[in-house]
Tab-separated table of C-alpha atoms in Angstrom:
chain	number	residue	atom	x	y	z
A	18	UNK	CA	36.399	-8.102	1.616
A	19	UNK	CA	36.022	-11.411	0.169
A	20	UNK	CA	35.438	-12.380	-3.855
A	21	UNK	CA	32.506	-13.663	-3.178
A	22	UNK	CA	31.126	-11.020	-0.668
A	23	UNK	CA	32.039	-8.577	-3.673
A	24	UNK	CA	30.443	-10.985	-6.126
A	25	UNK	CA	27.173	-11.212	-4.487
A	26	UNK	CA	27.389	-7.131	-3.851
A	27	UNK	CA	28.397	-6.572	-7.238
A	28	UNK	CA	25.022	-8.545	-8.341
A	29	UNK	CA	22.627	-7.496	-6.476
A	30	UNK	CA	23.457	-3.727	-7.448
A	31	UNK	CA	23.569	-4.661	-11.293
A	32	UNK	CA	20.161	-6.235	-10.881
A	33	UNK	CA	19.193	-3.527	-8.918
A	34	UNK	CA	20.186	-0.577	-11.496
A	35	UNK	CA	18.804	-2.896	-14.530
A	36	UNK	CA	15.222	-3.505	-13.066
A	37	UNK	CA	14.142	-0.031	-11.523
A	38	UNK	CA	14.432	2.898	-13.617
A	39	UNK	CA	12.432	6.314	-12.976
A	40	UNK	CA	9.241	7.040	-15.421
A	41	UNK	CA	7.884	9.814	-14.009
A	42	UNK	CA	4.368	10.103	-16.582
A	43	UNK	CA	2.101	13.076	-16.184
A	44	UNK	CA	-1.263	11.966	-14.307
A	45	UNK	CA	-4.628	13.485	-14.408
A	46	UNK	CA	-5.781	14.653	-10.781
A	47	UNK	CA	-8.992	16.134	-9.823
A	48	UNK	CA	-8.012	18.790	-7.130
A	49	UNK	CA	-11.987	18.099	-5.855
A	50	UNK	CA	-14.268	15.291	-6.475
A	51	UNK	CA	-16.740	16.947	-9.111
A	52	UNK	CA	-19.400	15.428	-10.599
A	53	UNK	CA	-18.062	15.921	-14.072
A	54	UNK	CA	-15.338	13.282	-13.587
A	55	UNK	CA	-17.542	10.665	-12.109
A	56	UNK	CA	-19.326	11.194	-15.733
A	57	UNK	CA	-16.261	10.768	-17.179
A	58	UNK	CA	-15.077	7.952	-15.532
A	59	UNK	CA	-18.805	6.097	-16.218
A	60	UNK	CA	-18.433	6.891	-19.882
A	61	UNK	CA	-15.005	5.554	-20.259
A	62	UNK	CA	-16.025	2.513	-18.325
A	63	UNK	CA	-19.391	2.027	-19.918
A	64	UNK	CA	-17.192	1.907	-23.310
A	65	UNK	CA	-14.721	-0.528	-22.243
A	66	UNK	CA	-17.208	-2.922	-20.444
A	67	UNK	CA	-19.243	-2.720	-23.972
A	68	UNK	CA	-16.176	-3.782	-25.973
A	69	UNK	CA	-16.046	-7.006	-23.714
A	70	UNK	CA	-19.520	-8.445	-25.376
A	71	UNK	CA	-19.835	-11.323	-22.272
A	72	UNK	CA	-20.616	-11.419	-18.609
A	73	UNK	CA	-17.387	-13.126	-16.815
A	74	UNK	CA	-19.420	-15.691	-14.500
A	75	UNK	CA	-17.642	-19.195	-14.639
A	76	UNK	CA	-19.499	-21.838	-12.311
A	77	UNK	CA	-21.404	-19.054	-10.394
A	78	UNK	CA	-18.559	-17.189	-9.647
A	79	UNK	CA	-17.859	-13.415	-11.692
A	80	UNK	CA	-14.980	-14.080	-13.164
A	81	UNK	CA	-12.260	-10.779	-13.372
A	82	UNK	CA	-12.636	-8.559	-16.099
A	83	UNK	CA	-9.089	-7.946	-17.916
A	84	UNK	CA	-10.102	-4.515	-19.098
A	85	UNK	CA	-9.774	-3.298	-15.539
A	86	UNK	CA	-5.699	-3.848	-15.718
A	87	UNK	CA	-5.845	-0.338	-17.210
A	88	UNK	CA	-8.357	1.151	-15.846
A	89	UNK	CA	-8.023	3.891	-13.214
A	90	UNK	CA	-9.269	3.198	-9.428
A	91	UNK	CA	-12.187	5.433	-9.772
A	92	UNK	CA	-12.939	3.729	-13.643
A	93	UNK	CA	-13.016	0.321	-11.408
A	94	UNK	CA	-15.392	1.142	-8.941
A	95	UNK	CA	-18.086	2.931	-11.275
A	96	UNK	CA	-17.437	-0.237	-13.377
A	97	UNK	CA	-18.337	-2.463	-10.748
A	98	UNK	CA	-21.972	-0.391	-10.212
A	99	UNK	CA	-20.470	1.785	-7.404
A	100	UNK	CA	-20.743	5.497	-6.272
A	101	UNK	CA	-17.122	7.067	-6.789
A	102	UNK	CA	-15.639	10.353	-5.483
A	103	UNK	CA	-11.668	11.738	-6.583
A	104	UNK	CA	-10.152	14.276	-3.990
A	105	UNK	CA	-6.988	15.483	-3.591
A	106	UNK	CA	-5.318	16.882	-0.043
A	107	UNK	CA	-2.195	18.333	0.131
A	108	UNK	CA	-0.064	18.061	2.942
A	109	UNK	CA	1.915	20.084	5.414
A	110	UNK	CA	5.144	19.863	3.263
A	111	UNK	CA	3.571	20.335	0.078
A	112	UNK	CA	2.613	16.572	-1.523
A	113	UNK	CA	-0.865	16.442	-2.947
A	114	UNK	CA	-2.706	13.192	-2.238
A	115	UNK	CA	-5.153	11.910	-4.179
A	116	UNK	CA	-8.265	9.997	-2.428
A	117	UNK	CA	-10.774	7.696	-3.593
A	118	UNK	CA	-14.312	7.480	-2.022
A	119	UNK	CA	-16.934	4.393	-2.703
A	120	UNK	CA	-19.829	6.642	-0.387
A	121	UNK	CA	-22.352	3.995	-0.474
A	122	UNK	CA	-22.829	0.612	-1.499
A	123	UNK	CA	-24.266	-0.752	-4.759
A	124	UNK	CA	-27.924	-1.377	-4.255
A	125	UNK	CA	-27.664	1.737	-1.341
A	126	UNK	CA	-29.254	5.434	-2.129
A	127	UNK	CA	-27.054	8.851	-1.316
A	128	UNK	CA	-29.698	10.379	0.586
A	129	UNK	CA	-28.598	7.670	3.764
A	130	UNK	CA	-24.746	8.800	3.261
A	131	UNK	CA	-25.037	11.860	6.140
A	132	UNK	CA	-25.017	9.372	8.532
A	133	UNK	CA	-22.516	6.813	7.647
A	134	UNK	CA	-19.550	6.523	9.584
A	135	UNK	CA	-16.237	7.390	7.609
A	136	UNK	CA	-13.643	4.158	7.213
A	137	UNK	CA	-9.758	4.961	5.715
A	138	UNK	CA	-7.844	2.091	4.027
A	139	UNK	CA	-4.350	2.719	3.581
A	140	UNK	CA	-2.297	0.349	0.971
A	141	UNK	CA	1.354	-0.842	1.353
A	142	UNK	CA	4.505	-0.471	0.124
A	143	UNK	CA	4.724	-0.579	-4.219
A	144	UNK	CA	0.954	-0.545	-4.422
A	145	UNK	CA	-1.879	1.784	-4.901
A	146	UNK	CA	-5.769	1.829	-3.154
A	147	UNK	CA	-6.817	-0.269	-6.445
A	148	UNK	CA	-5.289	-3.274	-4.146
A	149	UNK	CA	-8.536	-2.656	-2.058
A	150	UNK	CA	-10.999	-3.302	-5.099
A	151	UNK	CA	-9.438	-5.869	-7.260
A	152	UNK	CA	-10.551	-8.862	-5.863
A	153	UNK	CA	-14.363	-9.857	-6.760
A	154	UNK	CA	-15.016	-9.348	-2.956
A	155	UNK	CA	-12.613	-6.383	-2.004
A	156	UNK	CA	-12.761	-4.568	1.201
A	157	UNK	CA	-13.377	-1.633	-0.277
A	158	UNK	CA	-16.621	-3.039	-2.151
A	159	UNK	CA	-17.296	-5.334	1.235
A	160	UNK	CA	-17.396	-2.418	3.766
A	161	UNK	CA	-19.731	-0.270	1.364
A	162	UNK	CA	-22.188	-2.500	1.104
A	163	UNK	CA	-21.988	-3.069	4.578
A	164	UNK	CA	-23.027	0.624	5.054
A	165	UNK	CA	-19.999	2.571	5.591
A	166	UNK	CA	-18.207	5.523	3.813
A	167	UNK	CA	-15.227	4.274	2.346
A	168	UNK	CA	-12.032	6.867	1.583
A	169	UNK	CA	-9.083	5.182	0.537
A	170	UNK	CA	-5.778	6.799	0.456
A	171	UNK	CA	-2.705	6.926	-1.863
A	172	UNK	CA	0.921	7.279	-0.226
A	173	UNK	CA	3.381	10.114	-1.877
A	174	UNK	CA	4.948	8.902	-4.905
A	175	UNK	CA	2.388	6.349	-5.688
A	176	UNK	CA	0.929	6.211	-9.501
A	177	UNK	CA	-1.747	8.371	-8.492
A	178	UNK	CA	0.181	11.264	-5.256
A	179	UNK	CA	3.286	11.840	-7.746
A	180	UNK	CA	2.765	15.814	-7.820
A	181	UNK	CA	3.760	18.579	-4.561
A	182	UNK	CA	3.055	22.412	-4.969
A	183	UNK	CA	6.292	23.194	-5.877
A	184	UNK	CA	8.712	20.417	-6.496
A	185	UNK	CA	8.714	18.416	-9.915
A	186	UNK	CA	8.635	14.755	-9.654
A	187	UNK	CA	11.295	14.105	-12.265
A	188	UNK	CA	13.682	15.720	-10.008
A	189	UNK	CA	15.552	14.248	-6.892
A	190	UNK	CA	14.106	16.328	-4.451
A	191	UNK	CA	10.688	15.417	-4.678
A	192	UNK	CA	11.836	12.011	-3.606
A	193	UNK	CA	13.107	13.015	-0.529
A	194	UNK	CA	11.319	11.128	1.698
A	195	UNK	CA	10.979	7.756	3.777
A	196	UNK	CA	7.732	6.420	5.185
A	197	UNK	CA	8.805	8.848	8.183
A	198	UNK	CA	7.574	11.419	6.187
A	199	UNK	CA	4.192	9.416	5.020
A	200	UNK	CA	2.947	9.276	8.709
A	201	UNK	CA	4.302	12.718	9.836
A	202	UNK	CA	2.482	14.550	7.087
A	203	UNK	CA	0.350	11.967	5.002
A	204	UNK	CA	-2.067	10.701	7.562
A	205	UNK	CA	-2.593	13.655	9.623
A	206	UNK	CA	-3.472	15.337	6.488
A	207	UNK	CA	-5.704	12.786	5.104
A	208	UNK	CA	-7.636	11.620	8.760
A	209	UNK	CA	-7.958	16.125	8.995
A	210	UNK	CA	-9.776	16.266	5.658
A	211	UNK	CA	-11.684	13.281	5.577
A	212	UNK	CA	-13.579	14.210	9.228
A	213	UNK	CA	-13.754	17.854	8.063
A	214	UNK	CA	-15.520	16.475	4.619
A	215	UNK	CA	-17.863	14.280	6.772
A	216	UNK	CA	-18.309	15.971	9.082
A	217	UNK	CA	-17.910	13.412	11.462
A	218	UNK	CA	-15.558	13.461	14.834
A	219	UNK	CA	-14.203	9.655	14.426
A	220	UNK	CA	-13.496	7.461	11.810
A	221	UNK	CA	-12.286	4.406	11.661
A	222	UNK	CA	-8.691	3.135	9.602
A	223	UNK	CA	-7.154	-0.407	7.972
A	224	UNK	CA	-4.016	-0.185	6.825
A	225	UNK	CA	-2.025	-3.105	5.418
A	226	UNK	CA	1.949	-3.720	5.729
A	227	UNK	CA	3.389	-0.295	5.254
A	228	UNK	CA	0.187	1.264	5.474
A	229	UNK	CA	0.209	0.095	9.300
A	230	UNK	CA	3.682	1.232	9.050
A	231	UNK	CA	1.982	4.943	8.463
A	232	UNK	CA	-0.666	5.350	11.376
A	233	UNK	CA	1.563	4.129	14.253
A	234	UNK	CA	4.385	6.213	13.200
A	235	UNK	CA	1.096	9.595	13.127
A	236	UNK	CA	0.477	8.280	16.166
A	237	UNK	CA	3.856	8.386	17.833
A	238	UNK	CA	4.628	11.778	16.311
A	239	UNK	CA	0.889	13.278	16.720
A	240	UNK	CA	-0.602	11.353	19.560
A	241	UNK	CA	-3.466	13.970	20.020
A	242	UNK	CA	-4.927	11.966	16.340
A	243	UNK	CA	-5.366	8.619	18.608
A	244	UNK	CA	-9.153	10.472	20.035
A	245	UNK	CA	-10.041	10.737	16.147
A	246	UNK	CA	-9.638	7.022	15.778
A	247	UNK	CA	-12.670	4.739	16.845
A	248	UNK	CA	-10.642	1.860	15.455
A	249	UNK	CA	-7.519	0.871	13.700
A	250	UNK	CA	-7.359	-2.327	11.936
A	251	UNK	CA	-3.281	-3.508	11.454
A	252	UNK	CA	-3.726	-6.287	8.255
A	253	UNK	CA	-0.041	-7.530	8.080
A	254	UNK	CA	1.899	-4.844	10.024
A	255	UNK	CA	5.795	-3.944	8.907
A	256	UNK	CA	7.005	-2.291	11.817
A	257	UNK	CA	9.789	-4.817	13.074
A	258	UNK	CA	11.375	-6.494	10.449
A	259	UNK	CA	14.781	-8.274	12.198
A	260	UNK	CA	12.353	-11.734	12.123
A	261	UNK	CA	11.465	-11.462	7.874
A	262	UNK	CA	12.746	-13.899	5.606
A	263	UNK	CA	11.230	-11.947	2.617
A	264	UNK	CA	14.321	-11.605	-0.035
A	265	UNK	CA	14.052	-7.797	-0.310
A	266	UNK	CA	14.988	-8.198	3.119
A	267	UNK	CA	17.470	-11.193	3.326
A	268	UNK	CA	19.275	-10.297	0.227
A	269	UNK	CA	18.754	-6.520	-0.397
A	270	UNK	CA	18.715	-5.194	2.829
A	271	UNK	CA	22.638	-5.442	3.532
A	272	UNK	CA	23.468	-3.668	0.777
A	273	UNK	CA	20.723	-0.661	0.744
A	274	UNK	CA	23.190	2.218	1.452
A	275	UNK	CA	25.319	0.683	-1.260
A	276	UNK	CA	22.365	0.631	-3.744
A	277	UNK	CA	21.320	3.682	-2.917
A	278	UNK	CA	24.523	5.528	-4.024
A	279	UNK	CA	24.676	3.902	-6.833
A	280	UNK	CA	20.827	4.964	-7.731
A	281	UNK	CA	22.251	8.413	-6.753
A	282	UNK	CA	24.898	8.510	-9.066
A	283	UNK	CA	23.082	7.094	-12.014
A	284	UNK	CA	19.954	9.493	-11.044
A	285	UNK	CA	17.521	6.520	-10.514
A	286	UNK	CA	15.226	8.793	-8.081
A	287	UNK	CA	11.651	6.464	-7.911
A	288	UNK	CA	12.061	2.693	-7.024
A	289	UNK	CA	9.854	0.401	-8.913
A	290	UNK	CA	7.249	2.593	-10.869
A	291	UNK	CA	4.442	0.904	-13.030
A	292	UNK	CA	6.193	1.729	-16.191
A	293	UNK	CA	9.675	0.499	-16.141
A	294	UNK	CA	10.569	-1.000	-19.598
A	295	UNK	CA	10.480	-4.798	-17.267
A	296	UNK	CA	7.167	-4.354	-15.722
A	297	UNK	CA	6.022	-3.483	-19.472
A	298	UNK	CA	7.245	-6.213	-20.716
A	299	UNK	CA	5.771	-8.677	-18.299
A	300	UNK	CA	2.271	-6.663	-18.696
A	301	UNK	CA	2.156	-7.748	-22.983
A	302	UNK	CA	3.609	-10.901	-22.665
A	303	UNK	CA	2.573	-12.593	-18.990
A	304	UNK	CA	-0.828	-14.077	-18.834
A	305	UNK	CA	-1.935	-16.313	-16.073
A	306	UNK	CA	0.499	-18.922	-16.690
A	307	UNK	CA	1.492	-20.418	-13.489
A	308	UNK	CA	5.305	-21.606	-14.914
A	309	UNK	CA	5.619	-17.948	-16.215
A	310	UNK	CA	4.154	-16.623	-13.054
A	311	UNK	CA	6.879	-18.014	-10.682
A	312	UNK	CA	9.627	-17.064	-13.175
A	313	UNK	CA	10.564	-14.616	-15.643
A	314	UNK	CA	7.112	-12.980	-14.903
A	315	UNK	CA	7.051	-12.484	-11.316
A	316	UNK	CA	5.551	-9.137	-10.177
A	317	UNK	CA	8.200	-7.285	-7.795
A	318	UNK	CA	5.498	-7.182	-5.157
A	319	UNK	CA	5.495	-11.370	-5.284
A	320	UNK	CA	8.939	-11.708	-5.535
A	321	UNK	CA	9.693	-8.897	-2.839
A	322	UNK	CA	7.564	-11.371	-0.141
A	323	UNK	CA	8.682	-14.557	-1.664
A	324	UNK	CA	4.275	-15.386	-1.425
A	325	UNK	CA	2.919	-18.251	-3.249
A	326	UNK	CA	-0.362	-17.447	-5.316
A	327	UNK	CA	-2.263	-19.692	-2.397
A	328	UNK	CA	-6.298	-19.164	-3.115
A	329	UNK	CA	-5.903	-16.984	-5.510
A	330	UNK	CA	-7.999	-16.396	-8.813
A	331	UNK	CA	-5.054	-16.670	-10.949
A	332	UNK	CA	-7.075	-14.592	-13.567
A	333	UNK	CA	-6.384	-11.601	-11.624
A	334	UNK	CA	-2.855	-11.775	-11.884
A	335	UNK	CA	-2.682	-9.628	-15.428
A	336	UNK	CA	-5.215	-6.961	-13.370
A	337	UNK	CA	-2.761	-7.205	-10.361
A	338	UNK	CA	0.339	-6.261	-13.471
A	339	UNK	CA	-1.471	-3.251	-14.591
A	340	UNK	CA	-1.160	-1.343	-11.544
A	341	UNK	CA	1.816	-2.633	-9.554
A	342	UNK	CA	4.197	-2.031	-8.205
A	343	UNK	CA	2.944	1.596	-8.258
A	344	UNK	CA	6.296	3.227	-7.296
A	345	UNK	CA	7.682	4.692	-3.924
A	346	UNK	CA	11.446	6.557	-3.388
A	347	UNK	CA	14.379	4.426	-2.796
A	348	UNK	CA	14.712	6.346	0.263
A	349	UNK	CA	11.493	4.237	1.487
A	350	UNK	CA	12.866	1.114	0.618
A	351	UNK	CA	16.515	1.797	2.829
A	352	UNK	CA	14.168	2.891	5.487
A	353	UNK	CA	13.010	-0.479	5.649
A	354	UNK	CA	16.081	-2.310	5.194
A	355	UNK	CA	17.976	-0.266	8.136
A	356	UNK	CA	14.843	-1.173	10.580
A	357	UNK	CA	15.835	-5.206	9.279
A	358	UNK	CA	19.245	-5.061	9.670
A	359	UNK	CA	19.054	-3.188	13.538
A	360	UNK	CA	17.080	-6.213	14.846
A	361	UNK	CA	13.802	-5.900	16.734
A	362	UNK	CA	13.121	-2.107	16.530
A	363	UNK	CA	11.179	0.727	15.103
A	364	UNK	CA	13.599	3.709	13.937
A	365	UNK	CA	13.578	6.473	12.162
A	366	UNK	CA	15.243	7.106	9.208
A	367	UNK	CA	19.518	7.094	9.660
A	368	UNK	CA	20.865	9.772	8.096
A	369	UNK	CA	24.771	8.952	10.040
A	370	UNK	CA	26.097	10.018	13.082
A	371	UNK	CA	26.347	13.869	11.774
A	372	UNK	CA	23.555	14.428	10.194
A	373	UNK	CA	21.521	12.552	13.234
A	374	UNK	CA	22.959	15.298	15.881
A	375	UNK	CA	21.799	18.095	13.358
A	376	UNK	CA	17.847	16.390	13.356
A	377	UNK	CA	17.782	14.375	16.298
A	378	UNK	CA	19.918	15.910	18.669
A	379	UNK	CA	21.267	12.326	18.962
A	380	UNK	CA	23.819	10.320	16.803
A	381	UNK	CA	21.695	7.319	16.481
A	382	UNK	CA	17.945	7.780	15.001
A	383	UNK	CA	15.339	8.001	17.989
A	384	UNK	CA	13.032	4.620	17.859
A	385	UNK	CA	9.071	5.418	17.545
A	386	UNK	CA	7.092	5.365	21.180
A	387	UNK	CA	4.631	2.891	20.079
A	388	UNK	CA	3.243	3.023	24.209
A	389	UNK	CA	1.443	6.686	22.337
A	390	UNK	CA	-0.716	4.441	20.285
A	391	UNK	CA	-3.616	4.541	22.832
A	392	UNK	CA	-6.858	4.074	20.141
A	393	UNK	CA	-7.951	0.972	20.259
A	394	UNK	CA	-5.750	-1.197	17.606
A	395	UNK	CA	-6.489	-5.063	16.315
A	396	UNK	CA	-4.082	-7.188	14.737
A	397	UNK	CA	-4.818	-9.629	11.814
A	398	UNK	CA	-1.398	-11.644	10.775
A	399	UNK	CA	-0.281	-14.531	8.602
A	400	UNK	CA	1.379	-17.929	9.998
A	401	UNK	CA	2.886	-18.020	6.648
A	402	UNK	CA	4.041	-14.401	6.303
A	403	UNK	CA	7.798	-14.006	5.795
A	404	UNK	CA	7.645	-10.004	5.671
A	405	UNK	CA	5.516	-9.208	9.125
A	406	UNK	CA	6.977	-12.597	10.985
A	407	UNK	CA	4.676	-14.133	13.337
A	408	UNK	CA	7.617	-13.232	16.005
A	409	UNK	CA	7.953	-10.107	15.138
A	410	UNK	CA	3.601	-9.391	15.526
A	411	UNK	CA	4.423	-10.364	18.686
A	412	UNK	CA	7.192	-8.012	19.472
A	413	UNK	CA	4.695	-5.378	18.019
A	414	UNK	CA	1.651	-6.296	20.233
A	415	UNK	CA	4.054	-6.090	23.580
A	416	UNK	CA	5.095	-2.382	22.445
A	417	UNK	CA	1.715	-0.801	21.003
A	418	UNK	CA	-0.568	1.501	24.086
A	419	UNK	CA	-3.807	-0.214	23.458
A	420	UNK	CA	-3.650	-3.570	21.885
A	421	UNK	CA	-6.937	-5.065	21.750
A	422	UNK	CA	-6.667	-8.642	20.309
A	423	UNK	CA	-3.773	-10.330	18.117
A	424	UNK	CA	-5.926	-12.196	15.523
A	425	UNK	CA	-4.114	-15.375	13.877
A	426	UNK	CA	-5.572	-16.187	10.428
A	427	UNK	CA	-7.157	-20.060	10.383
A	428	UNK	CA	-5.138	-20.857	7.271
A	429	UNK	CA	-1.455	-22.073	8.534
A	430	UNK	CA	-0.408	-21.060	4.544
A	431	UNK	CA	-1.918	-17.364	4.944
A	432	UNK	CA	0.786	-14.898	3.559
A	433	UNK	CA	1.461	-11.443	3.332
A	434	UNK	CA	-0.365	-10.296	0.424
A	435	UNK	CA	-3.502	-12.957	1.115
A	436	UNK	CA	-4.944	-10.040	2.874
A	437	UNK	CA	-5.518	-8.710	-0.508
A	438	UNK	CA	-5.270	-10.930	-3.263
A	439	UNK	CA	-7.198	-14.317	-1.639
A	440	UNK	CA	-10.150	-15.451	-2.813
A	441	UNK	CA	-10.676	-16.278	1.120
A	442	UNK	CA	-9.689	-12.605	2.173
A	443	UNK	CA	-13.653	-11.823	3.165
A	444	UNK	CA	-14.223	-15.404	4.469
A	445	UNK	CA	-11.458	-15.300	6.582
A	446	UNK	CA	-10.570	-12.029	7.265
A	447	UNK	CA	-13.368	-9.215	6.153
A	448	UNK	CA	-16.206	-11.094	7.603
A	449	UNK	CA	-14.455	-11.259	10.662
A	450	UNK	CA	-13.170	-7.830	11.286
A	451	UNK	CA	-16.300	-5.523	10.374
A	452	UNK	CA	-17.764	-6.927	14.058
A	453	UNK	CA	-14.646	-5.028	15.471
A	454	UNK	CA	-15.473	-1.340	13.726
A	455	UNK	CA	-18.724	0.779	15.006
A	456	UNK	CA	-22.072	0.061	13.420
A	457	UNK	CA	-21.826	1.668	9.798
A	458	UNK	CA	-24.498	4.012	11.018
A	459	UNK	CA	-24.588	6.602	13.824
């Protein structure tokens, strides 16, 4: 090996082991959505909204509150003048999920909820479902006022799924798990309980990046869900990644295994949680600033995609630092970097050549049949995206059972987390997919 091959490896996994460090803080979960909470959450909201004195409205437009960078999900939404609901499902293996539900919109009345149709957002990779509400204009505010029953859902190991039945999150084997595991046991679990809560037979599901990552993976494994999906919205999928340019991919993903023993060794077991002694930092010290921004105050969720803060309030950015990255295991992260560095594929997780006989019955890791995804899917992607590369969308829509449309965004510098974060999301994107799901009514 070369000096500077060694150099460069040498780096990356000092960098690595300085900036991610495992925090594993006791959370508050409801195990059902009771009405004492909500109360709860609307008094500690009430309180903080009081302290602000002002209404944020700057030339017409609300302008972000910075309280909400530490307030909860739920605290958000009953901020904002929304119905919220906390439940918590535990899967197959044991994880305990928690879920957030907006049930109607704003100016809407509860008695109409029994026949609202049921719509699941799933978040990506170092995020939580507040990525759904922090915009002004958020899909999860945008589809409830459009008449639908929002649930969104929290991935294992996020700030608000880090507890299981039995195993203790400050110990390695709780964080023994890919995004494998997230659609083999996460979604069933969560699409299960949200019709049986509903009582509905369908319901509809956006996921973005990793979250898309999630249902097709449920889908492959448990192709018997695809009849309790009307419609499946893919914002930004990461299923292929040879194609991404992102430099968590470029520059991480060729040393993952290498990383990864060294996180081992030094018992580094979560990979970016909110409250690493960095992200802290950045959180007191980082405001808006755009010189800052694109520097030494970076979020890992920016600098992960390499996006540019294009249309973006830049007064969300502090909000945006309270609550991510939100955590996932390092495991999920390798996952991602062995699909990159196969070229155009969609794998499961590669444990080696012995341990893939013992699982798989085959030394190389099986790939996903994405031909089982048979609901009816639509694709929404980026020109400018360097995680979900416009070539690699296209490898995707050639592989999936029951592609509907591929959906280019107008704006040529659309990016990976625009879906989210753009102050052009609902022009752009919202507005046009809620023609796509069933009327919000039944």
């Amino acid at each position: 090996m070369s000096c500077r091959t060694m150099n460069v490896r040498c780096y990356f996994l000092l960098m690595m082991t300085l900036n991610h460090a495992l925090q594993c803080n006791d959370i508050f979960v409801n195990e059902t959505a009771r009405s004492v909470e909500t109360t709860r959450v609307l008094n500690k909201v009430r309180h903080v909204f009081r302290s602000s004195g002002k209404q944020f409205i700057v030339h017409q437009r609300i302008r972000p509150n910075p309280n909400e960078a530490s307030l909860t999900t739920a605290e958000i939404i009953a901020g904002r003048g929304y119905p919220v609901e906390i439940h918590s499902v535990t899967t197959s293996d044991g994880y305990i999920l928690q879920l957030h539900r907006i049930p109607y919109g704003k100016s809407q009345k509860m008695a109409s909820t029994a026949s609202r149709r049921p719509i699941f957002l799933q978040h990506g990779i170092l995020t939580t479902d507040n990525v759904w509400l922090i915009n002004q204009n958020g899909l999860g505010f945008v589809l409830a006022d459009a008449g639908y029953d929002v649930w969104m859902g929290n991935a294992r190991g996020n700030t608000y799924s880090r507890r299981h039945v039995k195993l203790d999150p400050s110990k390695e084997e709780y964080w023994n798990f890919s995004f494998d595991e997230m659609g083999n046991y996460d979604i069933p679990a969560v699409i299960n309980f949200v019709l049986a809560k509903t009582g509905s037979q369908q319901m509809s599901y956006i996921g973005h990046s990793m979250g898309c990552t999630m249902f097709f993976i449920c889908m492959s494994l448990h192709p018997e869900l695809n009849e309790k999906i009307d419609v499946m919205i893919a914002l930004a999928p990461a299923v292929s990644m040879a194609e991404s340019t992102a430099p968590l991919a470029v520059y991480q993903a060729p040393f993952a295994e290498q990383i990864k023993f060294v996180f081992d060794l030094i018992g580094v077991r979560a990979y970016e949680p909110v409250d690493t002694f960095w992200n802290n930092l950045r959180k007191q010290h980082c405001g808006p600033n755009l010189f800052l921004r694109y520097s030494l105050c970076r979020n890992t969720i920016f600098s992960s995609s390499d996006d540019e803060y294009h249309a973006f309030d830049l007064n969300i950015l502090p909000i945006i630092d309270g609550h991510n990255p939100a955590g996932t295991s390092v495991k999920t992260a390798v996952h991602y970097a062995q699909n990159y560095m196969t070229g155009q594929t969609f794998q499961r997780y590669d444990f080696g050549h012995r341990e893939n006989l013992l699982r798989y019955g085959q030394t190389t890791p099986p790939t996903y049949d994405l031909s089982k995804v048979t609901c009816n899917v639509f694709i929404f992607w980026g020109q400018r995206d360097k995680v979900s590369a416009p070539k690699d969308i296209a490898w995707l829509a050639n592989k999936l059972g029951n592609l509907k449309a591929s959906i280019m965004i107008e704006d040529p510098l659309w990016n990976h987390l625009s879906f989210l974060f753009s102050s052009d999301a609902k022009r752009l994107v919202y507005d046009k997919l809620i023609p796509l799901l069933p009327l919000p009514t039944s």
